[in-house]
mmCIF file of C-alpha atoms and ligand atoms in Angstrom:
data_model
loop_
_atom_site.group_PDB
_atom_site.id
_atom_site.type_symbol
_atom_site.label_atom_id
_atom_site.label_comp_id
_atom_site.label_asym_id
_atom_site.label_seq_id
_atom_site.Cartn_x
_atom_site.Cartn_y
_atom_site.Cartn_z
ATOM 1 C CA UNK A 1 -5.414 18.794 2.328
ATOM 2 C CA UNK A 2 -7.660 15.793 2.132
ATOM 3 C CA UNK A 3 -11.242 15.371 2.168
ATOM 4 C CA UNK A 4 -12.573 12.196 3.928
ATOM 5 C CA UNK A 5 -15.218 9.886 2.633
ATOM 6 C CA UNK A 6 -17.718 7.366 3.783
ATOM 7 C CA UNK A 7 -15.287 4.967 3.166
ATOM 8 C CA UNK A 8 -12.195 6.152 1.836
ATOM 9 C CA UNK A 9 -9.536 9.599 1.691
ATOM 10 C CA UNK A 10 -9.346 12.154 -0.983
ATOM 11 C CA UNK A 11 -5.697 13.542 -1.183
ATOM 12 C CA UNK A 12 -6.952 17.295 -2.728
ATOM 13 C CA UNK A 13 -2.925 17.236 -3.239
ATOM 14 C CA UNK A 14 -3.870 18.160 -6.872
ATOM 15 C CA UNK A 15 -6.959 19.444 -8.608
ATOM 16 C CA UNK A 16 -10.095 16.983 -8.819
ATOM 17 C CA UNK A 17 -12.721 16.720 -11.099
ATOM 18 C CA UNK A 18 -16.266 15.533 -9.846
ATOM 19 C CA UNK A 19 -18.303 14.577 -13.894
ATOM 20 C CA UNK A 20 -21.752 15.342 -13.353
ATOM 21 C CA UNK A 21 -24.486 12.693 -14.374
ATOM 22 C CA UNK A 22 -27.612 14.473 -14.901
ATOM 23 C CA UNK A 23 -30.384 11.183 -14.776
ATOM 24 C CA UNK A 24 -33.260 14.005 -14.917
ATOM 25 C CA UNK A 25 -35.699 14.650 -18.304
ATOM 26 C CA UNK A 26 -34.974 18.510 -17.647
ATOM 27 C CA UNK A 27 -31.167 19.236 -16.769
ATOM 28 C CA UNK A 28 -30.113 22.911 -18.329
ATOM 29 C CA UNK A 29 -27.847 21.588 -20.267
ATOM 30 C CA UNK A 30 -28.491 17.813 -21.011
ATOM 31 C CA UNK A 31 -31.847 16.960 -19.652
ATOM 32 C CA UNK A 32 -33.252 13.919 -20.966
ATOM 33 C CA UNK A 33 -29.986 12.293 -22.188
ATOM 34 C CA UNK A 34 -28.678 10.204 -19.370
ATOM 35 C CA UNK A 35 -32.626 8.869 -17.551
ATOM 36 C CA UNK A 36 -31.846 5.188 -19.050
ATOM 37 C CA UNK A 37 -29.499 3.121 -16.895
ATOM 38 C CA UNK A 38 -27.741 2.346 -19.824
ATOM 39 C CA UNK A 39 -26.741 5.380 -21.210
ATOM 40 C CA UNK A 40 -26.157 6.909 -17.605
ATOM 41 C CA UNK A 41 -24.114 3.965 -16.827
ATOM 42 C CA UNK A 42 -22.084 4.288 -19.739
ATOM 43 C CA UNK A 43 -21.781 8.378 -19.443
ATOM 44 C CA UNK A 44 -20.412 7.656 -15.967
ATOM 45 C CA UNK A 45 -17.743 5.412 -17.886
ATOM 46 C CA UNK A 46 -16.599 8.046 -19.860
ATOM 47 C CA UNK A 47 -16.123 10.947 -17.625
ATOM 48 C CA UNK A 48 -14.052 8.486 -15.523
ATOM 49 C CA UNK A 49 -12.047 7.639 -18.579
ATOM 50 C CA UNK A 50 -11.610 10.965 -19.293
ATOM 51 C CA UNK A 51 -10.306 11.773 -15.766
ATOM 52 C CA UNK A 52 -13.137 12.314 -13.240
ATOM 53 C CA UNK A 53 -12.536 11.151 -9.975
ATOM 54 C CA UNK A 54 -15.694 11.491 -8.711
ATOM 55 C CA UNK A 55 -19.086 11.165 -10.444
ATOM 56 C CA UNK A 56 -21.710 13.265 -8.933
ATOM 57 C CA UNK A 57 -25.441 11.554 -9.550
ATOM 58 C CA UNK A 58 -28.519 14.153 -9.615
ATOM 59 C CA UNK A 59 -32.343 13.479 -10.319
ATOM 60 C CA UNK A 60 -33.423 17.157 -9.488
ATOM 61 C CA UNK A 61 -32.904 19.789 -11.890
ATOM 62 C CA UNK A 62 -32.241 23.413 -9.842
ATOM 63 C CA UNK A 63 -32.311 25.422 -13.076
ATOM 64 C CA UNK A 64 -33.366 28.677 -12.568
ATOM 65 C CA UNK A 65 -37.425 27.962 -12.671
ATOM 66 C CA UNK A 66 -37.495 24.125 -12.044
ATOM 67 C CA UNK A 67 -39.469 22.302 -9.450
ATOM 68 C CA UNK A 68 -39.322 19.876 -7.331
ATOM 69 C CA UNK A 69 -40.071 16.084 -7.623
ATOM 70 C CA UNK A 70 -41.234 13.560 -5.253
ATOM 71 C CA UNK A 71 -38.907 11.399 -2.504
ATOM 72 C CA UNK A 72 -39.994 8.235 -4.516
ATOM 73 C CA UNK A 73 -39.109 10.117 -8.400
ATOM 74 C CA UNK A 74 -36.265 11.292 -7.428
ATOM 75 C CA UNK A 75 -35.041 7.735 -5.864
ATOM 76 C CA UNK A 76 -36.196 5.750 -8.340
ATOM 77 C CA UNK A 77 -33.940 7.824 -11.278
ATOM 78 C CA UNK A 78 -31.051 7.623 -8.432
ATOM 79 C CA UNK A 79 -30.474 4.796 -6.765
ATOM 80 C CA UNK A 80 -30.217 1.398 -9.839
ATOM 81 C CA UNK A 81 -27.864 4.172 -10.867
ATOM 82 C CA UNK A 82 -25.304 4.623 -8.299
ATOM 83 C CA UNK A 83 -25.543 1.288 -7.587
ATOM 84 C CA UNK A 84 -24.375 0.577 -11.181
ATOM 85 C CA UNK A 85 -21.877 2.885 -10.606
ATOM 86 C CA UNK A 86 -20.408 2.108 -7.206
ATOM 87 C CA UNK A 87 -20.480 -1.744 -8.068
ATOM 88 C CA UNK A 88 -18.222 -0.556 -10.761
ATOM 89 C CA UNK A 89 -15.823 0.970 -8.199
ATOM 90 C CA UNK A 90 -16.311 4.444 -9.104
ATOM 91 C CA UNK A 91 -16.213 7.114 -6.250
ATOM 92 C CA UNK A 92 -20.009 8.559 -6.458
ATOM 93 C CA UNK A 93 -21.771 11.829 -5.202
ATOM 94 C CA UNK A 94 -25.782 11.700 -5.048
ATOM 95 C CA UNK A 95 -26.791 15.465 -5.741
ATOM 96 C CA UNK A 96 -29.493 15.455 -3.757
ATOM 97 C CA UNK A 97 -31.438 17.606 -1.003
ATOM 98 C CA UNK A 98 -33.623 15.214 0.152
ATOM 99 C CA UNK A 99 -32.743 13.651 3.153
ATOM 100 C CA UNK A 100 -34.565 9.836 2.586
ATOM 101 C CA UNK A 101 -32.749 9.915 -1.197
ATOM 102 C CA UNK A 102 -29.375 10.074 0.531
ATOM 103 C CA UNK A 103 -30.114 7.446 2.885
ATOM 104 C CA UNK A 104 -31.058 5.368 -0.034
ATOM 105 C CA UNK A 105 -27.544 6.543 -1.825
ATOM 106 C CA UNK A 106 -25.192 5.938 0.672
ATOM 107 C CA UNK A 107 -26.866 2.302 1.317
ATOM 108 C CA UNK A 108 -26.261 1.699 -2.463
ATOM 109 C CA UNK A 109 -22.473 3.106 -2.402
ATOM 110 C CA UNK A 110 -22.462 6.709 -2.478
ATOM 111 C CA UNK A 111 -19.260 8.039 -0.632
ATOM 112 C CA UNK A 112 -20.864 12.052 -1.004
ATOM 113 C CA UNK A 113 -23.566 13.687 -0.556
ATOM 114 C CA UNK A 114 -23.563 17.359 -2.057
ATOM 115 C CA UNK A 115 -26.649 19.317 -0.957
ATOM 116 C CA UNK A 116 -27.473 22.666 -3.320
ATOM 117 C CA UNK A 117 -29.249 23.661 -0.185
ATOM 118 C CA UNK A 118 -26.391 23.497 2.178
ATOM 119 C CA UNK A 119 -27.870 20.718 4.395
ATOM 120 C CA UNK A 120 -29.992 23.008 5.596
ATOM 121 C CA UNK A 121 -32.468 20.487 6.802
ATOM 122 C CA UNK A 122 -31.702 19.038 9.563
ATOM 123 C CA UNK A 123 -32.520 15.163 8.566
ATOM 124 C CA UNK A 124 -29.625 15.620 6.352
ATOM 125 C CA UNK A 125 -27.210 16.350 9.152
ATOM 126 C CA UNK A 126 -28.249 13.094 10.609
ATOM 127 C CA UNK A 127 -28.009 11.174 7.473
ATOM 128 C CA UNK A 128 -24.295 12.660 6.918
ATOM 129 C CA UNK A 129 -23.321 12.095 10.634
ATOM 130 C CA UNK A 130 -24.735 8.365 10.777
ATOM 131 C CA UNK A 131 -22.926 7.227 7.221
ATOM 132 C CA UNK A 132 -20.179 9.568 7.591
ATOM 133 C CA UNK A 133 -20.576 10.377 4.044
ATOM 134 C CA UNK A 134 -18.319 13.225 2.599
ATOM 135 C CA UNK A 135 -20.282 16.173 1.969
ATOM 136 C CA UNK A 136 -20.722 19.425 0.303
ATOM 137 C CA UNK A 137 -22.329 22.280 1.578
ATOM 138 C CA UNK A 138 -23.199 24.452 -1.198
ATOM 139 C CA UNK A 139 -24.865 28.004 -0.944
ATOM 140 C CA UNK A 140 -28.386 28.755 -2.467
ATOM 141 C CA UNK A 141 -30.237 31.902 -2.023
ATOM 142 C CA UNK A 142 -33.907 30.861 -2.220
ATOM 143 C CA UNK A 143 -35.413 28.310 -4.152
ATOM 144 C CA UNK A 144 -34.470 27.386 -7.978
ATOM 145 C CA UNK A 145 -38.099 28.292 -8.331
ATOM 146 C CA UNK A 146 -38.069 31.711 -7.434
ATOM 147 C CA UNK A 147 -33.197 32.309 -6.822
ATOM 148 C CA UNK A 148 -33.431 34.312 -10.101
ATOM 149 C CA UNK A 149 -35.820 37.378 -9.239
ATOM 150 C CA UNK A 150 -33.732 40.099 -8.184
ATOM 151 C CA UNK A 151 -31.182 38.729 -5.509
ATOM 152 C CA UNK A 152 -30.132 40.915 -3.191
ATOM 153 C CA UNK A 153 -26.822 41.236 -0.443
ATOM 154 C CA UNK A 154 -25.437 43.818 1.120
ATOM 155 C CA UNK A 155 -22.085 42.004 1.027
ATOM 156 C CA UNK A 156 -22.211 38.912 -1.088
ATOM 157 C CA UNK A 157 -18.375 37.314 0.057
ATOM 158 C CA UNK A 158 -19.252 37.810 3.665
ATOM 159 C CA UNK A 159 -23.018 36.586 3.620
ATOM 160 C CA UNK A 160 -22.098 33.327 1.637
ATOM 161 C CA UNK A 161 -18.892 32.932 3.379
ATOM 162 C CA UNK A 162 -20.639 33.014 7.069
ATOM 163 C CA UNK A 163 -23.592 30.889 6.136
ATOM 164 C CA UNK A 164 -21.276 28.454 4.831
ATOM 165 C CA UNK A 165 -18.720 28.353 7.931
ATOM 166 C CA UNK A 166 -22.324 28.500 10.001
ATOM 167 C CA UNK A 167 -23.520 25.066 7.880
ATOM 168 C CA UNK A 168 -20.084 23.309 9.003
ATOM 169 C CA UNK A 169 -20.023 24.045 12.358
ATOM 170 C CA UNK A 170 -23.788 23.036 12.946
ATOM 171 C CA UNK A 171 -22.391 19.498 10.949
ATOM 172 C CA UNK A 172 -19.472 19.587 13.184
ATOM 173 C CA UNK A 173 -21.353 20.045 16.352
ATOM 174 C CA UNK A 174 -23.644 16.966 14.745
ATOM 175 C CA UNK A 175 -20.903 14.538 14.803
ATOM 176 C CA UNK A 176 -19.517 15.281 11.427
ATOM 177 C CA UNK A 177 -15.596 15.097 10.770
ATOM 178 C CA UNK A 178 -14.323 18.463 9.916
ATOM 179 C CA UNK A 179 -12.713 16.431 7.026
ATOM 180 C CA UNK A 180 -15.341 15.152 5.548
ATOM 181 C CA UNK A 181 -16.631 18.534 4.660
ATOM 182 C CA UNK A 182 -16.161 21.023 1.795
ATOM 183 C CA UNK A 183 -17.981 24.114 0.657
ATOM 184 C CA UNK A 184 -19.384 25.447 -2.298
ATOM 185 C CA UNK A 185 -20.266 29.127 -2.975
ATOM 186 C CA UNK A 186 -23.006 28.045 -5.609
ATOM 187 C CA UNK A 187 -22.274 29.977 -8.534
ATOM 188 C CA UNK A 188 -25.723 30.990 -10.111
ATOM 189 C CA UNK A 189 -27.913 29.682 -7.113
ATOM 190 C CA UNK A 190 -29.566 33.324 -6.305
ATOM 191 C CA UNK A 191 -27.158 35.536 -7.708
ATOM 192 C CA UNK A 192 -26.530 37.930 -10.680
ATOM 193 C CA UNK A 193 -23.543 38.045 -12.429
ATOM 194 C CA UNK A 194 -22.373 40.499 -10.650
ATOM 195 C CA UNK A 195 -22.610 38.554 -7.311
ATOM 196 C CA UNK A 196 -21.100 35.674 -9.119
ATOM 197 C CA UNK A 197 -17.810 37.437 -10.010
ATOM 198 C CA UNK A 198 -17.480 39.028 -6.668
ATOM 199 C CA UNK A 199 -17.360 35.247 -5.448
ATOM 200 C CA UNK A 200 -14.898 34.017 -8.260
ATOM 201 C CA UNK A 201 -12.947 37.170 -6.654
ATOM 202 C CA UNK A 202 -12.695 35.855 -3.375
ATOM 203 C CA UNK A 203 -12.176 31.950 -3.914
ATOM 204 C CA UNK A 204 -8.925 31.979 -1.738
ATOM 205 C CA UNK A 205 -11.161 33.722 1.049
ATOM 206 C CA UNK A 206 -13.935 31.384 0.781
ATOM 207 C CA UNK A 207 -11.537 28.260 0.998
ATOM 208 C CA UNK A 208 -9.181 29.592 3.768
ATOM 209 C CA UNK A 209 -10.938 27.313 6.589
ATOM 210 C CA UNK A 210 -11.836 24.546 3.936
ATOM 211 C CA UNK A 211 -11.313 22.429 0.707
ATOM 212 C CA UNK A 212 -13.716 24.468 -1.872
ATOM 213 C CA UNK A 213 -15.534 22.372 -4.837
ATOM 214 C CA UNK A 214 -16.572 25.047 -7.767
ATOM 215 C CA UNK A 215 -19.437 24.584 -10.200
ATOM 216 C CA UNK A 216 -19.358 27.136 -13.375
ATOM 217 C CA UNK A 217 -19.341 24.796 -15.650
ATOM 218 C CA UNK A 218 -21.818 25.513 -18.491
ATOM 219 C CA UNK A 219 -23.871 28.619 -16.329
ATOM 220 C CA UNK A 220 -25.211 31.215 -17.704
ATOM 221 C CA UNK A 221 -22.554 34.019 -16.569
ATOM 222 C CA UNK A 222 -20.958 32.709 -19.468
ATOM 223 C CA UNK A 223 -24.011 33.951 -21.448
ATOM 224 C CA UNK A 224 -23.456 37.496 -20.165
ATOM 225 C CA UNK A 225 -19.889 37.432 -20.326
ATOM 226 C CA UNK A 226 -19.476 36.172 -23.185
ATOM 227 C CA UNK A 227 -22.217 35.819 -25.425
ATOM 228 C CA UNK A 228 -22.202 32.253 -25.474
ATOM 229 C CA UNK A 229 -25.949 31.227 -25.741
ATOM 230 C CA UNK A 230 -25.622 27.591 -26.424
ATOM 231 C CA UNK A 231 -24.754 25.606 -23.043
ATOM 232 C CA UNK A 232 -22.494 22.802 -24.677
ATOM 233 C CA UNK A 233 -20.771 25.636 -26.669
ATOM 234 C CA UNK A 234 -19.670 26.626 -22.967
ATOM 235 C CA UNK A 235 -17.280 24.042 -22.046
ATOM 236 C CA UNK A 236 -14.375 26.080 -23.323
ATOM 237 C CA UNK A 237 -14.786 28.590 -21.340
ATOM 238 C CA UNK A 238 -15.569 27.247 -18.248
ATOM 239 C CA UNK A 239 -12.285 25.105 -18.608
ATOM 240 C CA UNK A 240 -10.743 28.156 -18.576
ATOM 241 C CA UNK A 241 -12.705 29.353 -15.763
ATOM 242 C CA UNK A 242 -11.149 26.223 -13.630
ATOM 243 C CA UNK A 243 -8.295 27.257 -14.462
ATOM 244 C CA UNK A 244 -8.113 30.208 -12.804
ATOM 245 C CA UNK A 245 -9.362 29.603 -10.210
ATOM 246 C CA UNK A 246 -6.743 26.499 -9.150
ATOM 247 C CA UNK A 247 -4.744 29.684 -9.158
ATOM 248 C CA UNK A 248 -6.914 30.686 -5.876
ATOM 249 C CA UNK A 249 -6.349 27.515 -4.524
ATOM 250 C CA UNK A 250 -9.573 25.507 -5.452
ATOM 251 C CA UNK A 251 -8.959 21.792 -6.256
ATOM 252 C CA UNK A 252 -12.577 20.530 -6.908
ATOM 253 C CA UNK A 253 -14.333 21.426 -9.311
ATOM 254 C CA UNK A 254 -17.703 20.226 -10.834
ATOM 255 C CA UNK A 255 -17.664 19.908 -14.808
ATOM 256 C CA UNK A 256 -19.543 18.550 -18.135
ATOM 257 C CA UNK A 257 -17.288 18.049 -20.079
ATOM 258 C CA UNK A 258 -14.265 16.237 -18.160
ATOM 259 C CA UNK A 259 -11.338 16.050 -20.713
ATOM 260 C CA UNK A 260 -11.409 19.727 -21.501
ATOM 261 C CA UNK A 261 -11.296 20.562 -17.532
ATOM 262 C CA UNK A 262 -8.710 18.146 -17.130
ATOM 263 C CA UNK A 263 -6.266 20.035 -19.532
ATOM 264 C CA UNK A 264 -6.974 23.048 -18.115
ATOM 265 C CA UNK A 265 -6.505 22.238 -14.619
ATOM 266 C CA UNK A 266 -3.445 19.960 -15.171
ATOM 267 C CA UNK A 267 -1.853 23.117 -17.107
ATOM 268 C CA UNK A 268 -2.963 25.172 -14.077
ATOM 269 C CA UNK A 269 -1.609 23.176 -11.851
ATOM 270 C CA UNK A 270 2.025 22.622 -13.012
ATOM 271 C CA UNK A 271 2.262 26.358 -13.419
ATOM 272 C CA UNK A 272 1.195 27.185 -10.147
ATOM 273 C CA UNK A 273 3.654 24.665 -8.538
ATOM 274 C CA UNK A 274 6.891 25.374 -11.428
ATOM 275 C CA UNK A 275 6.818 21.480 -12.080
ATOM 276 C CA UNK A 276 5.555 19.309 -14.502
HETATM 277 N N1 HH2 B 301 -24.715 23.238 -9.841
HETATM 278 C C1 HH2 B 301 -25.766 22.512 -10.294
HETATM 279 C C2 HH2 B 301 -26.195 21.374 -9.611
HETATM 280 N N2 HH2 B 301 -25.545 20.944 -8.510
HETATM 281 N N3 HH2 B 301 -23.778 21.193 -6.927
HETATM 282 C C3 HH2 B 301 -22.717 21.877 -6.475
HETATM 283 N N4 HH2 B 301 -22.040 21.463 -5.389
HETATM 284 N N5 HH2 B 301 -22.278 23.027 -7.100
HETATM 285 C C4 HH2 B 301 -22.907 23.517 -8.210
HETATM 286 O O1 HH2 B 301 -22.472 24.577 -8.710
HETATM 287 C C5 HH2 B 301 -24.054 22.810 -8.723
HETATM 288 C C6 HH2 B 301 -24.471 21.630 -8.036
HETATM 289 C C7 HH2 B 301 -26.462 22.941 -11.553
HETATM 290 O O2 HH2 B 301 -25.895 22.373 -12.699
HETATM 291 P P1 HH2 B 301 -26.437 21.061 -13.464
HETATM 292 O O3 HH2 B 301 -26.409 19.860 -12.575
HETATM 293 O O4 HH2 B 301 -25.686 20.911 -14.718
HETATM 294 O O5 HH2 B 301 -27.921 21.415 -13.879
HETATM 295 P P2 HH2 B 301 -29.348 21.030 -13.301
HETATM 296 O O6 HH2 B 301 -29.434 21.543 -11.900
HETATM 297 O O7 HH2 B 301 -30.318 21.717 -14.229
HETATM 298 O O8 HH2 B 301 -29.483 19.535 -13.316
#
């Protein structure tokens, strides 16, 4: 499997790991500590050193309750920052769902765009097709504003799996390589935890048409799972979460804390394969 970038290829022959860079004052889990260049810039450095491969750039908070901010506050906390970034070399992701702050990302470097909405909007499409961006189409029920109040599916596997094979083929039929594209069942975007296990459940069904990238890192299933109130103190556990799931055949996976997922995983992976 690879997945195909703006301007390079992703051999998924192993598990990836895509550090998130949080440059917003509200983040769940580390809001406020990366919105100077500076201390994003040299964040960035350190998931790569740690083992990222990827470093995925968001201005937008979706916790549960946040809202949105404006095209030019969102770009301005974005762009000197992958810029930094790509000039370094790194391999940057703008999280964004705004179609005009990808534009502006992939003219400063970015090589993916991964959209919490699933490129629902159509402006995205175009932006994706024309730059030929990698991207990730990630599942949200709702808005962050109002995801959390009582989401409801009759079958969660099937309704996230068919919206998300629906979102490809409509970026397919836009002139987007099948390549380029992975999915994301968006743990905590509009579900309970229920509906988030069911998902973890059915990873290798959710990723038999497609590379799948997997964000648990830090939620706040771990809160009801295991009583872990603290979102730092979840880092553990979601490493371990990763884990399991390379078993079910994911090999991108969207973390915090990068050296703790990159044990994990590597352990993962040599026992899947038998090797070292
Ligand atoms: N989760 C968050 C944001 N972006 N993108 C993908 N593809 N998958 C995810 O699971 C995902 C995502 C939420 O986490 P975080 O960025 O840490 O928090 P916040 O949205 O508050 O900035």
């Amino acid at each position: 499997m690879i997945w195909r970038l703006r301007t390079r290829v992703l051999e998924l022959d192993r598990p990836r790991l895509v550090g998130i860079l949080n440059v917003t004052p509200d983040s769940f889990s580390d809001g406020g500590r990366f919105v100077d260049i500076d201390h994003a810039v040299a964040h960035a450095r350190r998931l790569v050193d740690e083992g990222a491969d990827i470093v995925d750039v968001g201005g937008e908070s979706t916790r549960p309750g946040s809202l949105p901010v404006s095209v030019s506050e969102e770009t301005e906390r974005v762009i000197p920052v992958v810029e930094r970034l790509a000039a370094e070399g790194m391999v940057v992701s703008v999280d964004t769902s705004k179609p005009e702050v990808a534009l502006a990302a992939v003219a400063a470097g970015a090589e993916i765009i991964n959209d919490v909405t699933g490129m629902r909007s159509p402006g995205m499409r175009q932006v994706a097709s024309g730059s030929r961006a990698g991207v990730v189409v990630m599942h949200m029920k709702g808005s962050p504003a109002d995801m959390q109040t009582e989401p409801r599916y009759e079958d969660v596997v099937t309704e996230v799996a068919d919206f998300l094979e629906g979102q490809v083929r409509r970026l397919i039929e836009g002139g987007v390589s099948a390549e380029s594209v992975v999915v994301d069942p968006g743990i905590g975007f509009g579900k309970t935890t229920r509906h988030n296990l069911e998902l973890l459940a059915a990873l290798d069904r959710l990723g038999r048409n497609r590379p799948v990238m997997l964000g648990v890192s830090r939620k706040s299933l771990f809160r009801s799972l295991a009583g872990i109130d603290d979102p730092v103190e979840r880092d553990r556990i979601s490493a371990v979460a990763a884990a399991l799931a390379v078993g079910e055949g994911v090999r991108l996976f969207r973390v915090h804390n990068v050296a703790y997922h990159r044990e994990a995983t590597a352990l993962a992976w040599a026992m899947v394969r038998g090797q070292p």
